[in-house]
Every structure is written in C-alpha cells, then in structure tokens.
PDB file of C-alpha atoms in Angstrom:
ATOM      1  CA  UNK Q   1      33.103  85.983 -89.486  1.00 44.00           C
ATOM      2  CA  UNK Q   2      32.895  85.616 -85.012  1.00 49.00           C
ATOM      3  CA  UNK Q   3      31.916  88.328 -82.512  1.00 53.00           C
ATOM      4  CA  UNK Q   4      29.780  88.699 -80.291  1.00 53.00           C
ATOM      5  CA  UNK Q   5      26.715  90.265 -79.786  1.00 48.00           C
ATOM      6  CA  UNK Q   6      25.027  91.455 -75.790  1.00 46.00           C
ATOM      7  CA  UNK Q   7      21.929  90.173 -75.490  1.00 44.00           C
ATOM      8  CA  UNK Q   8      19.026  92.672 -73.355  1.00 43.00           C
ATOM      9  CA  UNK Q   9      18.086  90.960 -70.284  1.00 41.00           C
ATOM     10  CA  UNK Q  10      20.434  87.884 -70.754  1.00 38.00           C
ATOM     11  CA  UNK Q  11      23.639  87.437 -69.898  1.00 31.00           C
ATOM     12  CA  UNK Q  12      24.558  85.259 -72.563  1.00 31.00           C
ATOM     13  CA  UNK Q  13      25.976  86.426 -76.059  1.00 38.00           C
ATOM     14  CA  UNK Q  14      25.129  85.779 -79.606  1.00 38.00           C
ATOM     15  CA  UNK Q  15      28.376  84.398 -81.355  1.00 36.00           C
ATOM     16  CA  UNK Q  16      27.185  84.229 -85.005  1.00 30.00           C
ATOM     17  CA  UNK Q  17      26.573  87.918 -86.900  1.00 39.00           C
ATOM     18  CA  UNK Q  18      24.527  88.080 -90.144  1.00 33.00           C
ATOM     19  CA  UNK Q  19      25.745  91.614 -91.364  1.00 37.00           C
ATOM     20  CA  UNK Q  20      29.290  92.314 -89.562  1.00 48.00           C
ATOM     21  CA  UNK Q  21      31.844  91.612 -91.955  1.00 62.00           C
ATOM     22  CA  UNK Q  22      34.536  94.026 -92.599  1.00 68.00           C
ATOM     23  CA  UNK Q  23      36.238  93.503 -95.618  1.00 71.00           C
ATOM     24  CA  UNK Q  24      40.109  93.082 -96.326  1.00 80.00           C
ATOM     25  CA  UNK Q  25      40.861  91.676 -92.823  1.00 84.00           C
ATOM     26  CA  UNK Q  26      43.968  89.581 -93.029  1.00 89.00           C
ATOM     27  CA  UNK Q  27      43.839  85.982 -91.675  1.00 90.00           C
ATOM     28  CA  UNK Q  28      45.291  86.452 -88.491  1.00 93.00           C
ATOM     29  CA  UNK Q  29      43.291  89.104 -87.215  1.00 90.00           C
ATOM     30  CA  UNK Q  30      40.473  87.236 -87.433  1.00 91.00           C
ATOM     31  CA  UNK Q  31      42.417  84.588 -86.068  1.00 91.00           C
ATOM     32  CA  UNK Q  32      43.206  86.638 -82.751  1.00 93.00           C
ATOM     33  CA  UNK Q  33      39.250  87.683 -83.021  1.00 92.00           C
ATOM     34  CA  UNK Q  34      38.059  84.588 -82.223  1.00 92.00           C
ATOM     35  CA  UNK Q  35      40.389  83.041 -79.845  1.00 93.00           C
ATOM     36  CA  UNK Q  36      38.680  86.159 -78.372  1.00 92.00           C
ATOM     37  CA  UNK Q  37      35.441  84.774 -78.880  1.00 91.00           C
ATOM     38  CA  UNK Q  38      36.482  81.400 -77.306  1.00 91.00           C
ATOM     39  CA  UNK Q  39      37.968  83.038 -74.012  1.00 93.00           C
ATOM     40  CA  UNK Q  40      35.075  85.819 -73.989  1.00 92.00           C
ATOM     41  CA  UNK Q  41      32.448  82.905 -73.168  1.00 90.00           C
ATOM     42  CA  UNK Q  42      34.632  81.453 -70.434  1.00 92.00           C
ATOM     43  CA  UNK Q  43      35.095  84.601 -68.783  1.00 92.00           C
ATOM     44  CA  UNK Q  44      38.875  84.635 -69.197  1.00 95.00           C
ATOM     45  CA  UNK Q  45      38.472  88.494 -70.172  1.00 95.00           C
ATOM     46  CA  UNK Q  46      42.120  89.735 -69.854  1.00 95.00           C
ATOM     47  CA  UNK Q  47      43.487  87.297 -72.162  1.00 96.00           C
ATOM     48  CA  UNK Q  48      40.836  88.200 -74.811  1.00 94.00           C
ATOM     49  CA  UNK Q  49      41.772  91.744 -74.041  1.00 95.00           C
ATOM     50  CA  UNK Q  50      45.083  90.873 -75.082  1.00 96.00           C
ATOM     51  CA  UNK Q  51      44.059  88.939 -78.396  1.00 95.00           C
ATOM     52  CA  UNK Q  52      41.880  91.031 -79.538  1.00 95.00           C
ATOM     53  CA  UNK Q  53      44.303  94.347 -79.675  1.00 95.00           C
ATOM     54  CA  UNK Q  54      46.831  91.811 -81.715  1.00 95.00           C
ATOM     55  CA  UNK Q  55      43.653  91.280 -84.329  1.00 93.00           C
ATOM     56  CA  UNK Q  56      44.132  95.295 -84.130  1.00 95.00           C
ATOM     57  CA  UNK Q  57      47.960  95.457 -84.899  1.00 94.00           C
ATOM     58  CA  UNK Q  58      47.056  94.041 -88.112  1.00 91.00           C
ATOM     59  CA  UNK Q  59      43.740  95.881 -88.471  1.00 91.00           C
ATOM     60  CA  UNK Q  60      42.868  98.964 -87.274  1.00 92.00           C
ATOM     61  CA  UNK Q  61      39.906  99.444 -88.755  1.00 93.00           C
ATOM     62  CA  UNK Q  62      38.351  95.665 -87.282  1.00 94.00           C
ATOM     63  CA  UNK Q  63      34.942  96.966 -86.635  1.00 94.00           C
ATOM     64  CA  UNK Q  64      34.087  92.812 -85.009  1.00 94.00           C
ATOM     65  CA  UNK Q  65      37.230  93.739 -82.935  1.00 94.00           C
ATOM     66  CA  UNK Q  66      36.307  96.881 -81.364  1.00 95.00           C
ATOM     67  CA  UNK Q  67      32.392  95.119 -80.672  1.00 95.00           C
ATOM     68  CA  UNK Q  68      34.366  92.546 -79.180  1.00 95.00           C
ATOM     69  CA  UNK Q  69      35.839  94.910 -76.856  1.00 96.00           C
ATOM     70  CA  UNK Q  70      33.087  96.353 -75.766  1.00 95.00           C
ATOM     71  CA  UNK Q  71      31.355  93.398 -75.085  1.00 95.00           C
ATOM     72  CA  UNK Q  72      33.950  92.726 -73.050  1.00 95.00           C
ATOM     73  CA  UNK Q  73      33.477  96.089 -70.625  1.00 95.00           C
ATOM     74  CA  UNK Q  74      30.374  95.098 -71.475  1.00 95.00           C
ATOM     75  CA  UNK Q  75      30.375  92.404 -69.157  1.00 93.00           C
ATOM     76  CA  UNK Q  76      32.536  93.970 -66.430  1.00 94.00           C
ATOM     77  CA  UNK Q  77      30.030  97.008 -66.601  1.00 94.00           C
ATOM     78  CA  UNK Q  78      31.901  99.627 -67.505  1.00 96.00           C
ATOM     79  CA  UNK Q  79      29.477 101.391 -69.472  1.00 96.00           C
ATOM     80  CA  UNK Q  80      31.728 104.441 -70.626  1.00 97.00           C
ATOM     81  CA  UNK Q  81      34.432 102.325 -72.232  1.00 97.00           C
ATOM     82  CA  UNK Q  82      31.530  99.664 -73.366  1.00 96.00           C
ATOM     83  CA  UNK Q  83      30.279 102.674 -75.661  1.00 97.00           C
ATOM     84  CA  UNK Q  84      33.576 104.413 -76.544  1.00 98.00           C
ATOM     85  CA  UNK Q  85      34.551 100.774 -78.468  1.00 96.00           C
ATOM     86  CA  UNK Q  86      30.720  99.856 -79.756  1.00 96.00           C
ATOM     87  CA  UNK Q  87      31.275 104.052 -81.369  1.00 97.00           C
ATOM     88  CA  UNK Q  88      34.464 102.963 -82.561  1.00 97.00           C
ATOM     89  CA  UNK Q  89      33.258  99.410 -84.530  1.00 95.00           C
ATOM     90  CA  UNK Q  90      30.068 101.448 -86.164  1.00 96.00           C
ATOM     91  CA  UNK Q  91      32.536 104.181 -87.050  1.00 96.00           C
ATOM     92  CA  UNK Q  92      34.652 101.938 -88.854  1.00 95.00           C
ATOM     93  CA  UNK Q  93      31.264  99.259 -90.456  1.00 94.00           C
ATOM     94  CA  UNK Q  94      27.856 101.674 -90.372  1.00 95.00           C
ATOM     95  CA  UNK Q  95      26.013  98.774 -91.132  1.00 94.00           C
ATOM     96  CA  UNK Q  96      27.023  96.819 -88.049  1.00 94.00           C
ATOM     97  CA  UNK Q  97      23.551  95.869 -86.612  1.00 94.00           C
ATOM     98  CA  UNK Q  98      24.979  93.883 -84.084  1.00 94.00           C
ATOM     99  CA  UNK Q  99      26.794  97.107 -82.970  1.00 95.00           C
ATOM    100  CA  UNK Q 100      23.910  99.374 -83.379  1.00 96.00           C
ATOM    101  CA  UNK Q 101      22.359  96.971 -81.218  1.00 95.00           C
ATOM    102  CA  UNK Q 102      25.090  96.459 -78.541  1.00 95.00           C
ATOM    103  CA  UNK Q 103      25.285 100.468 -77.987  1.00 96.00           C
ATOM    104  CA  UNK Q 104      21.460 100.859 -77.232  1.00 96.00           C
ATOM    105  CA  UNK Q 105      22.205  98.414 -75.089  1.00 95.00           C
ATOM    106  CA  UNK Q 106      24.637 100.247 -73.340  1.00 96.00           C
ATOM    107  CA  UNK Q 107      22.346 103.433 -73.656  1.00 97.00           C
ATOM    108  CA  UNK Q 108      19.781 101.889 -71.736  1.00 94.00           C
ATOM    109  CA  UNK Q 109      21.465 100.982 -69.312  1.00 94.00           C
ATOM    110  CA  UNK Q 110      22.449 104.670 -68.891  1.00 95.00           C
ATOM    111  CA  UNK Q 111      19.254 105.748 -68.744  1.00 94.00           C
ATOM    112  CA  UNK Q 112      19.442 107.605 -72.242  1.00 97.00           C
ATOM    113  CA  UNK Q 113      16.002 106.283 -73.391  1.00 96.00           C
ATOM    114  CA  UNK Q 114      15.943 108.051 -76.791  1.00 97.00           C
ATOM    115  CA  UNK Q 115      19.114 107.061 -77.709  1.00 98.00           C
ATOM    116  CA  UNK Q 116      19.064 103.390 -76.598  1.00 97.00           C
ATOM    117  CA  UNK Q 117      15.906 103.648 -79.090  1.00 98.00           C
ATOM    118  CA  UNK Q 118      17.647 105.284 -81.761  1.00 98.00           C
ATOM    119  CA  UNK Q 119      20.575 102.632 -81.887  1.00 97.00           C
ATOM    120  CA  UNK Q 120      17.992  99.430 -81.770  1.00 97.00           C
ATOM    121  CA  UNK Q 121      15.744 101.393 -84.359  1.00 98.00           C
ATOM    122  CA  UNK Q 122      19.251 101.706 -86.635  1.00 98.00           C
ATOM    123  CA  UNK Q 123      20.301  98.066 -85.993  1.00 96.00           C
ATOM    124  CA  UNK Q 124      16.716  97.027 -87.879  1.00 96.00           C
ATOM    125  CA  UNK Q 125      16.695  98.793 -90.090  1.00 97.00           C
ATOM    126  CA  UNK Q 126      20.472  97.458 -91.357  1.00 96.00           C
ATOM    127  CA  UNK Q 127      18.662  93.754 -90.020  1.00 94.00           C
ATOM    128  CA  UNK Q 128      14.982  93.926 -90.181  1.00 94.00           C
ATOM    129  CA  UNK Q 129      15.100  90.160 -88.713  1.00 92.00           C
ATOM    130  CA  UNK Q 130      17.453  90.832 -86.533  1.00 92.00           C
ATOM    131  CA  UNK Q 131      15.295  89.237 -83.504  1.00 92.00           C
ATOM    132  CA  UNK Q 132      17.704  90.578 -80.949  1.00 92.00           C
ATOM    133  CA  UNK Q 133      17.450  93.967 -81.679  1.00 94.00           C
ATOM    134  CA  UNK Q 134      14.125  93.627 -82.100  1.00 95.00           C
ATOM    135  CA  UNK Q 135      13.518  92.053 -78.622  1.00 93.00           C
ATOM    136  CA  UNK Q 136      15.689  94.955 -76.892  1.00 95.00           C
ATOM    137  CA  UNK Q 137      13.008  98.045 -78.918  1.00 96.00           C
ATOM    138  CA  UNK Q 138      10.092  95.768 -77.190  1.00 96.00           C
ATOM    139  CA  UNK Q 139      11.243  95.337 -73.848  1.00 94.00           C
ATOM    140  CA  UNK Q 140      12.239  98.660 -74.175  1.00 96.00           C
ATOM    141  CA  UNK Q 141       8.733  99.903 -74.841  1.00 97.00           C
ATOM    142  CA  UNK Q 142       7.579  98.017 -71.739  1.00 95.00           C
ATOM    143  CA  UNK Q 143       9.814  99.816 -69.452  1.00 94.00           C
ATOM    144  CA  UNK Q 144       8.532 103.539 -70.459  1.00 96.00           C
ATOM    145  CA  UNK Q 145       5.236 102.046 -70.441  1.00 96.00           C
ATOM    146  CA  UNK Q 146       4.332 102.324 -73.880  1.00 97.00           C
ATOM    147  CA  UNK Q 147       2.842  98.936 -74.646  1.00 97.00           C
ATOM    148  CA  UNK Q 148       0.922  99.365 -77.542  1.00 97.00           C
ATOM    149  CA  UNK Q 149       4.794 100.000 -79.286  1.00 98.00           C
ATOM    150  CA  UNK Q 150       6.039  96.929 -77.771  1.00 97.00           C
ATOM    151  CA  UNK Q 151       2.966  94.900 -78.434  1.00 97.00           C
ATOM    152  CA  UNK Q 152       3.632  96.004 -81.683  1.00 96.00           C
ATOM    153  CA  UNK Q 153       7.416  95.099 -82.162  1.00 96.00           C
ATOM    154  CA  UNK Q 154       6.862  91.879 -80.491  1.00 96.00           C
ATOM    155  CA  UNK Q 155       4.158  90.983 -83.119  1.00 94.00           C
ATOM    156  CA  UNK Q 156       6.508  91.692 -85.753  1.00 94.00           C
ATOM    157  CA  UNK Q 157       8.949  89.401 -83.721  1.00 93.00           C
ATOM    158  CA  UNK Q 158       6.567  87.076 -83.240  1.00 91.00           C
ATOM    159  CA  UNK Q 159       6.575  86.179 -87.378  1.00 90.00           C
ATOM    160  CA  UNK Q 160      10.382  85.695 -87.368  1.00 84.00           C
ATOM    161  CA  UNK Q 161      11.500  84.378 -83.982  1.00 78.00           C
ATOM    162  CA  UNK Q 162       8.017  82.314 -82.398  1.00 75.00           C
ATOM    163  CA  UNK Q 163      10.184  81.542 -79.329  1.00 85.00           C
ATOM    164  CA  UNK Q 164       8.902  81.064 -75.673  1.00 89.00           C
ATOM    165  CA  UNK Q 165       9.991  84.514 -74.266  1.00 90.00           C
ATOM    166  CA  UNK Q 166       8.062  86.142 -77.247  1.00 92.00           C
ATOM    167  CA  UNK Q 167       4.882  84.501 -76.021  1.00 93.00           C
ATOM    168  CA  UNK Q 168       5.471  85.351 -72.249  1.00 93.00           C
ATOM    169  CA  UNK Q 169       6.411  89.155 -73.156  1.00 94.00           C
ATOM    170  CA  UNK Q 170       2.846  89.461 -75.690  1.00 95.00           C
ATOM    171  CA  UNK Q 171       1.001  87.937 -72.550  1.00 95.00           C
ATOM    172  CA  UNK Q 172       2.679  90.094 -69.693  1.00 93.00           C
ATOM    173  CA  UNK Q 173       1.873  93.560 -71.987  1.00 95.00           C
ATOM    174  CA  UNK Q 174      -2.238  92.064 -72.962  1.00 96.00           C
ATOM    175  CA  UNK Q 175      -2.185  91.695 -68.984  1.00 93.00           C
ATOM    176  CA  UNK Q 176      -1.229  95.172 -67.958  1.00 93.00           C
ATOM    177  CA  UNK Q 177      -2.981  96.685 -70.806  1.00 94.00           C
ATOM    178  CA  UNK Q 178      -6.262  94.623 -69.727  1.00 94.00           C
ATOM    179  CA  UNK Q 179      -6.750  92.641 -72.931  1.00 96.00           C
ATOM    180  CA  UNK Q 180      -7.519  90.039 -70.974  1.00 96.00           C
ATOM    181  CA  UNK Q 181      -8.870  87.812 -73.725  1.00 97.00           C
ATOM    182  CA  UNK Q 182      -6.273  88.201 -75.833  1.00 96.00           C
ATOM    183  CA  UNK Q 183      -3.966  86.221 -73.453  1.00 96.00           C
ATOM    184  CA  UNK Q 184      -5.650  84.195 -72.530  1.00 97.00           C
ATOM    185  CA  UNK Q 185      -6.298  83.345 -76.177  1.00 96.00           C
ATOM    186  CA  UNK Q 186      -2.066  83.342 -76.392  1.00 95.00           C
ATOM    187  CA  UNK Q 187      -1.655  81.264 -73.400  1.00 96.00           C
ATOM    188  CA  UNK Q 188      -3.846  78.954 -75.463  1.00 95.00           C
ATOM    189  CA  UNK Q 189      -2.000  78.364 -78.376  1.00 93.00           C
ATOM    190  CA  UNK Q 190       1.660  78.726 -76.522  1.00 92.00           C
ATOM    191  CA  UNK Q 191      -0.089  75.178 -74.716  1.00 93.00           C
ATOM    192  CA  UNK Q 192      -0.678  73.698 -78.160  1.00 93.00           C
ATOM    193  CA  UNK Q 193       2.641  74.490 -78.809  1.00 88.00           C
ATOM    194  CA  UNK Q 194       4.474  70.810 -76.640  1.00 82.00           C
ATOM    195  CA  UNK Q 195       7.520  72.842 -76.505  1.00 86.00           C
ATOM    196  CA  UNK Q 196       5.661  75.606 -74.443  1.00 87.00           C
ATOM    197  CA  UNK Q 197       2.998  74.096 -73.002  1.00 92.00           C
ATOM    198  CA  UNK Q 198       4.434  74.297 -69.553  1.00 94.00           C
ATOM    199  CA  UNK Q 199       5.205  77.648 -69.772  1.00 93.00           C
ATOM    200  CA  UNK Q 200       1.955  78.374 -70.976  1.00 95.00           C
ATOM    201  CA  UNK Q 201       0.095  76.509 -68.139  1.00 96.00           C
ATOM    202  CA  UNK Q 202       2.410  78.522 -65.704  1.00 96.00           C
ATOM    203  CA  UNK Q 203       1.139  82.111 -67.373  1.00 95.00           C
ATOM    204  CA  UNK Q 204      -2.348  81.020 -67.304  1.00 97.00           C
ATOM    205  CA  UNK Q 205      -2.181  79.897 -63.619  1.00 97.00           C
ATOM    206  CA  UNK Q 206      -0.740  82.968 -62.602  1.00 95.00           C
ATOM    207  CA  UNK Q 207      -2.926  85.441 -64.919  1.00 96.00           C
ATOM    208  CA  UNK Q 208      -6.171  82.903 -63.332  1.00 97.00           C
ATOM    209  CA  UNK Q 209      -5.008  84.013 -59.889  1.00 96.00           C
ATOM    210  CA  UNK Q 210      -4.749  87.305 -60.417  1.00 94.00           C
ATOM    211  CA  UNK Q 211      -8.578  86.621 -61.249  1.00 96.00           C
ATOM    212  CA  UNK Q 212      -9.035  85.114 -58.324  1.00 96.00           C
ATOM    213  CA  UNK Q 213     -10.000  81.919 -60.603  1.00 97.00           C
ATOM    214  CA  UNK Q 214      -8.461  79.782 -57.869  1.00 97.00           C
ATOM    215  CA  UNK Q 215      -9.152  76.355 -58.426  1.00 98.00           C
ATOM    216  CA  UNK Q 216      -8.390  77.056 -61.977  1.00 98.00           C
ATOM    217  CA  UNK Q 217      -5.053  78.354 -60.595  1.00 98.00           C
ATOM    218  CA  UNK Q 218      -4.388  75.320 -58.640  1.00 98.00           C
ATOM    219  CA  UNK Q 219      -5.157  73.100 -61.690  1.00 98.00           C
ATOM    220  CA  UNK Q 220      -2.762  74.928 -63.841  1.00 97.00           C
ATOM    221  CA  UNK Q 221      -0.282  75.022 -61.540  1.00 97.00           C
ATOM    222  CA  UNK Q 222      -0.329  71.210 -59.974  1.00 97.00           C
ATOM    223  CA  UNK Q 223      -0.554  70.160 -63.720  1.00 96.00           C
ATOM    224  CA  UNK Q 224       3.484  71.446 -63.869  1.00 96.00           C
ATOM    225  CA  UNK Q 225       4.143  71.259 -60.797  1.00 95.00           C
ATOM    226  CA  UNK Q 226       7.243  68.602 -61.216  1.00 94.00           C
ATOM    227  CA  UNK Q 227       8.512  70.502 -63.424  1.00 94.00           C
ATOM    228  CA  UNK Q 228       8.843  73.172 -61.427  1.00 95.00           C
ATOM    229  CA  UNK Q 229       9.848  71.714 -58.540  1.00 91.00           C
ATOM    230  CA  UNK Q 230      13.112  73.632 -57.930  1.00 92.00           C
ATOM    231  CA  UNK Q 231      11.086  77.101 -58.029  1.00 95.00           C
ATOM    232  CA  UNK Q 232      11.043  79.099 -55.390  1.00 95.00           C
ATOM    233  CA  UNK Q 233       9.043  81.983 -57.569  1.00 94.00           C
ATOM    234  CA  UNK Q 234       6.544  78.540 -58.978  1.00 96.00           C
ATOM    235  CA  UNK Q 235       5.792  77.694 -54.839  1.00 96.00           C
ATOM    236  CA  UNK Q 236       5.063  81.240 -53.782  1.00 96.00           C
ATOM    237  CA  UNK Q 237       2.193  81.069 -56.238  1.00 96.00           C
ATOM    238  CA  UNK Q 238       0.735  77.669 -55.683  1.00 97.00           C
ATOM    239  CA  UNK Q 239       0.749  79.230 -52.501  1.00 97.00           C
ATOM    240  CA  UNK Q 240      -0.855  81.519 -53.436  1.00 96.00           C
ATOM    241  CA  UNK Q 241      -3.625  80.239 -55.166  1.00 97.00           C
ATOM    242  CA  UNK Q 242      -4.619  77.663 -52.380  1.00 98.00           C
ATOM    243  CA  UNK Q 243      -4.864  81.026 -49.679  1.00 96.00           C
ATOM    244  CA  UNK Q 244      -6.951  82.369 -52.622  1.00 96.00           C
ATOM    245  CA  UNK Q 245      -9.137  79.324 -52.437  1.00 96.00           C
ATOM    246  CA  UNK Q 246      -8.672  79.488 -48.756  1.00 96.00           C
ATOM    247  CA  UNK Q 247      -7.040  75.880 -47.977  1.00 97.00           C
ATOM    248  CA  UNK Q 248      -5.026  77.203 -45.760  1.00 97.00           C
ATOM    249  CA  UNK Q 249      -3.739  74.183 -44.651  1.00 97.00           C
ATOM    250  CA  UNK Q 250      -1.825  73.189 -47.991  1.00 97.00           C
ATOM    251  CA  UNK Q 251      -0.777  76.978 -48.316  1.00 97.00           C
ATOM    252  CA  UNK Q 252       1.145  76.656 -45.200  1.00 97.00           C
ATOM    253  CA  UNK Q 253       3.077  73.549 -45.692  1.00 97.00           C
ATOM    254  CA  UNK Q 254       4.481  74.775 -48.777  1.00 97.00           C
ATOM    255  CA  UNK Q 255       5.310  78.430 -47.356  1.00 97.00           C
ATOM    256  CA  UNK Q 256       7.040  76.374 -44.635  1.00 96.00           C
ATOM    257  CA  UNK Q 257       8.495  74.121 -47.464  1.00 95.00           C
ATOM    258  CA  UNK Q 258       9.948  77.530 -49.041  1.00 96.00           C
ATOM    259  CA  UNK Q 259      11.246  78.658 -45.604  1.00 96.00           C
ATOM    260  CA  UNK Q 260      13.337  75.771 -44.919  1.00 96.00           C
ATOM    261  CA  UNK Q 261      15.369  76.143 -47.929  1.00 94.00           C
ATOM    262  CA  UNK Q 262      15.556  79.712 -47.792  1.00 94.00           C
ATOM    263  CA  UNK Q 263      14.426  81.602 -43.999  1.00 95.00           C
ATOM    264  CA  UNK Q 264      14.644  85.147 -45.328  1.00 95.00           C
ATOM    265  CA  UNK Q 265      11.954  84.093 -48.608  1.00 96.00           C
ATOM    266  CA  UNK Q 266       9.608  87.972 -47.997  1.00 96.00           C
ATOM    267  CA  UNK Q 267       7.009  86.771 -49.932  1.00 96.00           C
ATOM    268  CA  UNK Q 268       5.891  83.150 -47.877  1.00 96.00           C
ATOM    269  CA  UNK Q 269       6.609  85.471 -45.091  1.00 97.00           C
ATOM    270  CA  UNK Q 270       3.812  87.667 -46.345  1.00 97.00           C
ATOM    271  CA  UNK Q 271       1.833  85.066 -47.074  1.00 97.00           C
ATOM    272  CA  UNK Q 272       1.821  82.945 -43.360  1.00 97.00           C
ATOM    273  CA  UNK Q 273       0.799  86.576 -42.039  1.00 97.00           C
ATOM    274  CA  UNK Q 274      -1.739  86.921 -44.745  1.00 96.00           C
ATOM    275  CA  UNK Q 275      -3.048  82.866 -43.348  1.00 97.00           C
ATOM    276  CA  UNK Q 276      -2.809  83.730 -39.471  1.00 97.00           C
ATOM    277  CA  UNK Q 277      -4.250  87.355 -40.279  1.00 97.00           C
ATOM    278  CA  UNK Q 278      -7.609  85.593 -42.446  1.00 95.00           C
ATOM    279  CA  UNK Q 279      -7.209  82.740 -38.836  1.00 95.00           C
ATOM    280  CA  UNK Q 280      -7.744  86.292 -36.675  1.00 96.00           C
ATOM    281  CA  UNK Q 281      -4.392  85.185 -34.995  1.00 97.00           C
ATOM    282  CA  UNK Q 282      -2.963  89.274 -35.419  1.00 97.00           C
ATOM    283  CA  UNK Q 283      -0.064  88.511 -32.638  1.00 96.00           C
ATOM    284  CA  UNK Q 284       1.144  85.862 -35.112  1.00 97.00           C
ATOM    285  CA  UNK Q 285       0.200  87.804 -38.424  1.00 97.00           C
ATOM    286  CA  UNK Q 286       2.242  90.706 -36.813  1.00 96.00           C
ATOM    287  CA  UNK Q 287       5.427  88.685 -36.551  1.00 97.00           C
ATOM    288  CA  UNK Q 288       5.516  87.261 -40.538  1.00 97.00           C
ATOM    289  CA  UNK Q 289       4.233  90.963 -41.518  1.00 97.00           C
ATOM    290  CA  UNK Q 290       6.735  92.411 -39.917  1.00 96.00           C
ATOM    291  CA  UNK Q 291       9.800  90.360 -40.796  1.00 97.00           C
ATOM    292  CA  UNK Q 292       8.630  90.441 -44.192  1.00 97.00           C
ATOM    293  CA  UNK Q 293       8.326  93.946 -44.488  1.00 96.00           C
ATOM    294  CA  UNK Q 294      12.109  94.450 -42.411  1.00 95.00           C
ATOM    295  CA  UNK Q 295      12.584  92.705 -46.046  1.00 96.00           C
ATOM    296  CA  UNK Q 296      12.310  95.197 -48.253  1.00 94.00           C
ATOM    297  CA  UNK Q 297       8.058  93.352 -49.534  1.00 95.00           C
ATOM    298  CA  UNK Q 298       6.012  96.617 -49.394  1.00 94.00           C
ATOM    299  CA  UNK Q 299       2.884  94.267 -49.967  1.00 94.00           C
ATOM    300  CA  UNK Q 300       3.369  93.964 -46.549  1.00 95.00           C
ATOM    301  CA  UNK Q 301       3.041  97.694 -44.860  1.00 95.00           C
ATOM    302  CA  UNK Q 302      -0.574  98.007 -45.351  1.00 96.00           C
ATOM    303  CA  UNK Q 303      -0.643  94.748 -43.844  1.00 97.00           C
ATOM    304  CA  UNK Q 304       1.257  95.436 -40.511  1.00 96.00           C
ATOM    305  CA  UNK Q 305      -0.180  98.986 -40.129  1.00 96.00           C
ATOM    306  CA  UNK Q 306      -3.488  97.425 -39.849  1.00 96.00           C
ATOM    307  CA  UNK Q 307      -2.601  94.001 -37.028  1.00 96.00           C
ATOM    308  CA  UNK Q 308      -0.117  96.633 -35.238  1.00 95.00           C
ATOM    309  CA  UNK Q 309      -3.625  98.768 -34.587  1.00 95.00           C
ATOM    310  CA  UNK Q 310      -5.220  95.282 -33.545  1.00 95.00           C
ATOM    311  CA  UNK Q 311      -2.906  94.455 -31.217  1.00 96.00           C
ATOM    312  CA  UNK Q 312      -2.997  97.511 -29.632  1.00 95.00           C
ATOM    313  CA  UNK Q 313       0.044  99.363 -31.367  1.00 95.00           C
ATOM    314  CA  UNK Q 314      -1.417 102.346 -31.945  1.00 93.00           C
ATOM    315  CA  UNK Q 315       0.932 104.907 -32.273  1.00 93.00           C
ATOM    316  CA  UNK Q 316       3.640 102.213 -33.981  1.00 94.00           C
ATOM    317  CA  UNK Q 317       0.888 101.333 -36.191  1.00 93.00           C
ATOM    318  CA  UNK Q 318       1.001 105.162 -36.724  1.00 93.00           C
ATOM    319  CA  UNK Q 319       4.265 105.610 -37.460  1.00 93.00           C
ATOM    320  CA  UNK Q 320       4.956 102.499 -39.626  1.00 92.00           C
ATOM    321  CA  UNK Q 321       1.635 103.918 -42.095  1.00 91.00           C
ATOM    322  CA  UNK Q 322       4.006 107.024 -43.273  1.00 90.00           C
ATOM    323  CA  UNK Q 323       6.578 103.954 -44.902  1.00 87.00           C
ATOM    324  CA  UNK Q 324       3.369 102.626 -46.899  1.00 88.00           C
ATOM    325  CA  UNK Q 325       3.541 103.013 -50.293  1.00 75.00           C
TER     326      UNK Q 325
END
C-alpha cells in the first residue's frame, strides 16, 4: 500500500508505509491513491486531491487517502486542514503510525510541543522501528533543549538507522552538552566509515574551529575542499579557520570570492570586518560591520559599536549599542 509520510525538517516524503494498510479497500480506490502519490511527488496537488476524492468514493474509511490529503495541505502550509485529515486518518485506523507522526509534525509547526511529543511517541508505540518518528522526536527534544532525551532517542535510532544525519545530530548534541571527547569519538567513527567521512571531516573541522585549534581546523577543511566547492557555508568556515590562524590574506581571498557570488552574504562581510579590525583599519571595519549588521547578523553589533567609538562616533555607538542582544 502506498501513502505519503511527511518528514520533519525534510521536504521530501516517504512513499512506502509499513503499518498503514486499511483492510477491505476496493482495488480502484488503491489505484486512485497510488496515482495521487505520483501526482503529489510531481507537485500537482490539485489533481492529486481529485484522485484521492475518487478513492474515497469507493471507501469512506480509507485512512491512507485521508493521510495523503493531509500531506497535500501540509505541503501547502495549510496546517489546520492538514491536522483535520491526519486526525481523520487516525480515527479510521488508530494503528496508522505514519498518520500519528505526520500529525505530530503539524503540532510541532503550530508550537503545540506536548501534543507533538505525544503523537511521535504514539507512532513509536505502534512501530518501535519507525525511524522517521524517532528522528522527529529527537529533533523536538533538541528544539526544547532536552539534550539528554534527544541523545537517548538518537542512540536508539543509531542502532536501527545508522546514517549520516543521526551521527551529525549526536555530534551537535555532544557539543551543546560540552561532551567534547564524545563528539570527537563519534566524528572519528564517521570518518572511519567511507560513506560518512566527508561530513565527518567537516564536523571535526568545525569543532576544532570552535575550540580555536586553528591549524587542525584548516587541515580538516582543506582535505574536503573539493567536495564542498559550491558551498558558501563551507567557504565561510574555511575562511574563519584562516582568520583564527592569523592568515588574513588567504581568508580575504576566500571571503571576496564569496561576495563575488553573493554580494550581501552577511557572515562574509562580518569576517572581512574582523580582518580589517585585527589590522586596526577601523574605518574599513566599520563599513563591513555596518553592512553585516543591517543584514541581520547580530554578532556584528558589538563590533560595530566598538569601531564606531574608535572612529569618534560616540553618540552613534551608544545608539547602536541598545540594539545589541
């Protein structure tokens, strides 16, 4: 049986369902549902909805069809309608793990954290091996700063779904919990697995940069520079590692290349400001920090306040300081 299962923080949907087979469904209803899945994947929501309505003409209790109607509305950010259809799907099939998971996702988007947690747990009670629901529950705990609970869920998930995202989330949790040795151990495990090694080097480079281990960060980042050739985020981190190592010339080359691609990239502007600041070029630094701050990069605010004061603009410095968080 085909249905669509919306994944938390992931725009793609899962097609194959483990536990969502409603008994006694007419053959034609199944065909219309399958056609709807294909249409949803193509972004043709209007025709998909019509196909699902035809499916429901054969079987009013077709839980999978209601679930897929929910996915259509979820994709269009019509959360109340999505909630309605996922709820109906559960009403007709209380053991429909995917519908519980999807409804939990809607609740999470609505900020109804407790209800979201309950639905993710319901999905896991039905199907303990449902990796998507456990991932969603883990992310919920991360969002609510419940890192120990998130760690527990991700460890369970790692046993059944040993993938790059699980490793990455665990590493980030260990960093937030200041369990640096555990983070490095997990990163080393990633690097030992060929399919995850690139991401492992990236995470290790980021962690080394966070710890001001500048040369180690540069070594990690440059080892995967080819793989991330088109990533502005990667280039920004590589430039930051060169700034950390006081290699301002190399950092400036990278940052100027970023701005040639995206002239309003706030982090690159901020880092160019840092280079000018370190070289006591305060007028130049002011320009970069101001642009970065105006683009919403809050980290630039205290630097802007400082260089304004250094440049003799005391009143403006005081005025801007009230905007710093």
